[in-house]
Amino acid sequence: MSQLPTPNTCELRAKYPDVFERPASARLATPAVIAAALAIFVFGLVDLDFSPAKLVGGISQLGWITMMMIPPNPGSSFPLYMQALGETLSIALLGTTLAAVMALPVSLLAARNIIPSNLIRFPVRRFLDSLRGVDTLIWALVWINVVGLGPFAGVLAIAVSDFGAFGKLFSEAIEVADRKQVEGVRASGGHALHEIRFGLLPQVLPVIAGQVLYFIESNTRSATIIGIVGAGGIGLQLAEQIRVLEWQKVSFLILTILIAVAAIDFISSKLRFAIIGRRAVA
């Protein structure tokens, strides 16, 4: 059996010098990036006053608070907490629904296959980016100063923040829709509105519905957070109980929030899979 010829290393080096003799910049690039990352990490620890002693003391304090939380006990405030939980769920549901309804027509203006002109599409997209770039908590602080404390400010905060997110997601779903159905409506004599209504929307509505269901579950957590700053709901009750060190009530409220989020996540997941399955069958 014949053997393979022995490679000539000198010829290979002459033919492929970049492989055998990498430049110094290429050899030092990875170590330089690692060193820079470590330097930034250490600088961040020093600048943020990171202290192992504080961390150890904080862990012991956390253990004491955890022991004080057991067992969870709402006391005589159980009806009040259930009402606050319902308020939080209402804020998430109404805010998400309002944002989706407002974002759907605007997303058509941001879709490339609906509005080819960049003169209209570009400012619409930047407007959606500006709304999406501000966190829901900041919008809550803004609306609290506009309409006052309460759940109405929470609904508006979630609606404005999700309006930008939905506008982007809906427009992307519209842009990747199959053009064959739209062309079929056009070939049958339909005008532009018919193309959108009968050729485009039936394709993207299941995707939009799945996104809305996911955001309802996510906004339940957001509604809890913005409630802490005065937008109502169970977050306000949680902040008040932490302030007065009622740790058993705090643990009950946290457990209630976890159960509510898990239940909503389970229901929304079932609905999303049902919608996707129905779409696949269709």
Tab-separated table of C-alpha atoms in Angstrom, residues 39-265:
chain	number	residue	atom	x	y	z
A	39	ALA	CA	-9.718	45.842	33.264
A	40	ILE	CA	-13.241	47.170	32.657
A	41	PHE	CA	-14.646	44.561	35.038
A	42	VAL	CA	-12.197	45.485	37.816
A	43	PHE	CA	-12.778	49.196	37.241
A	44	GLY	CA	-16.533	48.622	37.511
A	45	LEU	CA	-16.132	46.776	40.811
A	46	VAL	CA	-13.996	49.571	42.242
A	47	ASP	CA	-16.163	52.383	40.875
A	48	LEU	CA	-19.373	50.800	42.199
A	49	ASP	CA	-17.803	50.316	45.642
A	50	PHE	CA	-18.037	46.530	45.562
A	51	SER	CA	-17.197	45.097	48.958
A	52	PRO	CA	-17.012	41.387	49.888
A	53	ALA	CA	-17.702	42.353	53.498
A	54	LYS	CA	-20.909	44.116	52.496
A	55	LEU	CA	-21.868	41.108	50.376
A	56	VAL	CA	-21.386	38.661	53.260
A	57	GLY	CA	-23.290	40.948	55.620
A	58	GLY	CA	-26.050	41.360	53.077
A	59	ILE	CA	-26.405	37.600	52.644
A	60	SER	CA	-26.836	37.155	56.385
A	61	GLN	CA	-29.392	39.951	56.396
A	62	LEU	CA	-31.178	38.290	53.471
A	63	GLY	CA	-31.316	35.042	55.411
A	64	TRP	CA	-32.872	36.844	58.385
A	65	ILE	CA	-35.495	38.482	56.156
A	66	THR	CA	-36.265	35.110	54.559
A	67	MET	CA	-36.861	33.576	57.970
A	68	MET	CA	-39.157	36.482	58.848
A	69	MET	CA	-41.192	35.807	55.673
A	70	ILE	CA	-42.152	32.282	56.779
A	71	PRO	CA	-45.009	31.475	56.787
A	72	PRO	CA	-46.726	33.777	54.265
A	73	ASN	CA	-49.682	35.411	55.951
A	74	PRO	CA	-51.971	38.106	54.470
A	75	GLY	CA	-53.609	38.751	57.826
A	76	SER	CA	-56.904	40.576	57.505
A	77	SER	CA	-55.867	42.164	54.170
A	78	PHE	CA	-56.611	39.157	51.939
A	79	PRO	CA	-59.641	40.785	50.184
A	80	LEU	CA	-57.625	43.966	49.637
A	81	TYR	CA	-54.741	42.029	48.111
A	82	MET	CA	-57.022	40.067	45.803
A	83	GLN	CA	-58.576	43.326	44.640
A	84	ALA	CA	-55.098	44.742	44.045
A	85	LEU	CA	-54.129	41.617	42.080
A	86	GLY	CA	-57.207	42.002	39.907
A	87	GLU	CA	-56.268	45.637	39.365
A	88	THR	CA	-52.779	44.604	38.254
A	89	LEU	CA	-54.147	42.035	35.819
A	90	SER	CA	-56.585	44.622	34.471
A	91	ILE	CA	-53.751	47.122	33.936
A	92	ALA	CA	-51.739	44.537	31.998
A	93	LEU	CA	-54.697	43.369	29.908
A	94	LEU	CA	-56.094	46.816	29.083
A	95	GLY	CA	-52.689	48.354	28.399
A	96	THR	CA	-51.614	45.520	26.107
A	97	THR	CA	-54.926	45.440	24.237
A	98	LEU	CA	-54.957	49.204	23.753
A	99	ALA	CA	-51.384	49.142	22.450
A	100	ALA	CA	-52.120	46.298	20.006
A	101	VAL	CA	-55.236	47.982	18.614
A	102	MET	CA	-53.410	51.270	18.067
A	103	ALA	CA	-50.231	49.667	16.708
A	104	LEU	CA	-51.843	47.509	14.003
A	105	PRO	CA	-52.771	50.338	11.571
A	106	VAL	CA	-49.509	52.179	12.276
A	107	SER	CA	-47.496	49.022	11.594
A	108	LEU	CA	-48.895	48.988	8.066
A	109	LEU	CA	-47.248	52.386	7.500
A	110	ALA	CA	-43.941	50.973	8.780
A	111	ALA	CA	-43.959	47.868	6.540
A	112	ARG	CA	-41.800	47.978	3.436
A	113	ASN	CA	-44.182	45.913	1.287
A	114	ILE	CA	-47.105	48.240	2.131
A	115	ILE	CA	-45.358	51.636	2.022
A	116	PRO	CA	-42.409	51.475	-0.415
A	117	SER	CA	-41.664	55.183	0.029
A	118	ASN	CA	-39.002	55.851	2.633
A	119	LEU	CA	-40.339	59.370	3.185
A	120	ILE	CA	-43.296	57.970	5.139
A	121	ARG	CA	-41.863	54.719	6.452
A	122	PHE	CA	-38.677	56.192	7.962
A	123	PRO	CA	-40.312	58.750	10.319
A	124	VAL	CA	-42.915	56.179	11.382
A	125	ARG	CA	-40.203	53.683	12.287
A	126	ARG	CA	-38.184	56.298	14.176
A	127	PHE	CA	-41.321	57.333	16.059
A	128	LEU	CA	-41.901	53.731	17.113
A	129	ASP	CA	-38.233	53.419	18.113
A	130	SER	CA	-38.479	56.515	20.292
A	131	LEU	CA	-41.496	55.140	22.156
A	132	ARG	CA	-39.954	51.699	22.530
A	133	GLY	CA	-36.640	53.145	23.732
A	134	VAL	CA	-38.189	54.550	26.927
A	135	ASP	CA	-38.795	51.974	29.635
A	136	THR	CA	-42.294	51.313	30.960
A	137	LEU	CA	-41.274	52.491	34.431
A	138	ILE	CA	-40.249	55.892	33.062
A	139	TRP	CA	-43.517	56.173	31.154
A	140	ALA	CA	-45.327	55.382	34.408
A	141	LEU	CA	-43.536	58.231	36.173
A	142	VAL	CA	-44.450	60.554	33.314
A	143	TRP	CA	-48.133	59.601	33.244
A	144	ILE	CA	-48.415	59.759	37.033
A	145	ASN	CA	-47.466	63.420	36.786
A	146	VAL	CA	-49.929	63.905	33.918
A	147	VAL	CA	-53.078	62.083	35.094
A	148	GLY	CA	-52.242	61.484	38.752
A	149	LEU	CA	-51.714	58.371	40.837
A	150	GLY	CA	-53.710	55.237	40.114
A	151	PRO	CA	-54.200	52.413	37.622
A	152	PHE	CA	-55.110	54.752	34.749
A	153	ALA	CA	-51.496	55.959	34.665
A	154	GLY	CA	-50.349	52.326	34.610
A	155	VAL	CA	-52.590	51.487	31.657
A	156	LEU	CA	-51.275	54.479	29.707
A	157	ALA	CA	-47.643	53.625	30.547
A	158	ILE	CA	-47.965	50.049	29.289
A	159	ALA	CA	-49.974	51.143	26.247
A	160	VAL	CA	-47.408	53.732	25.132
A	161	SER	CA	-44.414	51.483	25.727
A	162	ASP	CA	-45.971	48.468	24.007
A	163	PHE	CA	-47.258	50.617	21.153
A	164	GLY	CA	-43.671	51.077	19.964
A	165	ALA	CA	-42.814	47.403	20.457
A	166	PHE	CA	-45.966	46.153	18.739
A	167	GLY	CA	-45.470	48.553	15.843
A	168	LYS	CA	-42.039	47.068	15.150
A	169	LEU	CA	-43.090	43.432	15.617
A	170	PHE	CA	-46.276	43.765	13.578
A	171	SER	CA	-44.473	45.540	10.719
A	172	GLU	CA	-41.838	42.807	10.582
A	173	ALA	CA	-44.537	40.130	10.490
A	174	ILE	CA	-46.251	41.991	7.649
A	175	GLU	CA	-43.010	42.326	5.685
A	176	VAL	CA	-42.314	38.576	5.704
A	177	ALA	CA	-45.865	37.603	4.707
A	178	ASP	CA	-46.311	35.534	1.550
A	179	ARG	CA	-46.986	37.746	-1.461
A	180	LYS	CA	-48.802	35.024	-3.399
A	181	GLN	CA	-52.073	35.498	-1.528
A	182	VAL	CA	-51.886	39.257	-2.012
A	183	GLU	CA	-51.215	38.813	-5.718
A	184	GLY	CA	-54.164	36.400	-5.925
A	185	VAL	CA	-56.511	39.024	-4.484
A	186	ARG	CA	-55.120	41.600	-6.904
A	187	ALA	CA	-55.552	39.231	-9.857
A	188	SER	CA	-59.202	38.728	-8.928
A	189	GLY	CA	-59.843	42.460	-9.192
A	190	GLY	CA	-59.346	43.586	-5.591
A	191	HIS	CA	-57.900	46.983	-4.753
A	192	ALA	CA	-55.231	47.830	-2.161
A	193	LEU	CA	-57.542	47.601	0.850
A	194	HIS	CA	-58.811	44.218	-0.326
A	195	GLU	CA	-55.213	43.014	-0.630
A	196	ILE	CA	-54.539	43.991	2.972
A	197	ARG	CA	-57.847	42.709	4.336
A	198	PHE	CA	-58.079	39.360	2.504
A	199	GLY	CA	-54.523	38.652	1.374
A	200	LEU	CA	-52.306	39.979	4.158
A	201	LEU	CA	-54.137	40.119	7.489
A	202	PRO	CA	-55.240	36.438	7.518
A	203	GLN	CA	-51.568	35.483	7.372
A	204	VAL	CA	-50.255	37.814	10.077
A	205	LEU	CA	-53.144	37.810	12.563
A	206	PRO	CA	-52.159	34.441	14.144
A	207	VAL	CA	-48.602	35.738	14.606
A	208	ILE	CA	-49.904	39.005	16.047
A	209	ALA	CA	-52.239	37.141	18.397
A	210	GLY	CA	-49.349	35.046	19.716
A	211	GLN	CA	-47.261	38.159	20.318
A	212	VAL	CA	-50.104	39.894	22.142
A	213	LEU	CA	-50.644	36.883	24.399
A	214	TYR	CA	-46.978	36.810	25.301
A	215	PHE	CA	-46.970	40.525	26.090
A	216	ILE	CA	-49.989	40.138	28.376
A	217	GLU	CA	-48.017	37.661	30.459
A	218	SER	CA	-44.913	39.876	30.419
A	219	ASN	CA	-46.862	43.024	31.252
A	220	THR	CA	-48.292	41.398	34.367
A	221	ARG	CA	-44.791	41.674	35.820
A	222	SER	CA	-44.399	45.189	34.428
A	223	ALA	CA	-47.700	46.242	35.984
A	224	THR	CA	-46.396	45.028	39.343
A	225	ILE	CA	-43.238	47.119	39.004
A	226	ILE	CA	-44.972	50.318	37.944
A	227	GLY	CA	-47.441	49.830	40.786
A	228	ILE	CA	-44.537	50.382	43.195
A	229	VAL	CA	-44.084	53.950	41.912
A	230	GLY	CA	-47.776	54.775	42.346
A	231	ALA	CA	-49.585	53.283	39.361
A	232	GLY	CA	-51.842	51.139	41.538
A	233	GLY	CA	-52.270	47.400	41.727
A	234	ILE	CA	-50.520	44.831	43.854
A	235	GLY	CA	-47.146	46.531	43.383
A	236	LEU	CA	-48.344	49.454	45.503
A	237	GLN	CA	-49.394	47.074	48.270
A	238	LEU	CA	-46.029	45.315	48.048
A	239	ALA	CA	-44.111	48.583	48.376
A	240	GLU	CA	-46.160	49.625	51.387
A	241	GLN	CA	-45.623	46.326	53.210
A	242	ILE	CA	-41.874	46.419	52.555
A	243	ARG	CA	-41.800	49.965	53.914
A	244	VAL	CA	-43.401	48.905	57.210
A	245	LEU	CA	-41.375	45.636	57.389
A	246	GLU	CA	-44.403	43.323	57.286
A	247	TRP	CA	-42.374	40.453	55.839
A	248	GLN	CA	-45.058	37.769	56.111
A	249	LYS	CA	-47.405	39.921	54.054
A	250	VAL	CA	-44.568	40.655	51.640
A	251	SER	CA	-43.955	36.937	51.103
A	252	PHE	CA	-47.680	36.366	50.561
A	253	LEU	CA	-47.804	39.138	47.938
A	254	ILE	CA	-44.708	37.782	46.170
A	255	LEU	CA	-46.182	34.268	46.176
A	256	THR	CA	-49.449	35.631	44.801
A	257	ILE	CA	-47.628	37.421	41.984
A	258	LEU	CA	-45.652	34.276	41.102
A	259	ILE	CA	-48.803	32.141	40.983
A	260	ALA	CA	-50.634	34.712	38.859
A	261	VAL	CA	-47.750	35.022	36.380
A	262	ALA	CA	-47.387	31.227	36.148
A	263	ALA	CA	-51.117	30.797	35.542
A	264	ILE	CA	-51.177	33.480	32.854
A	265	ASP	CA	-48.081	32.001	31.229
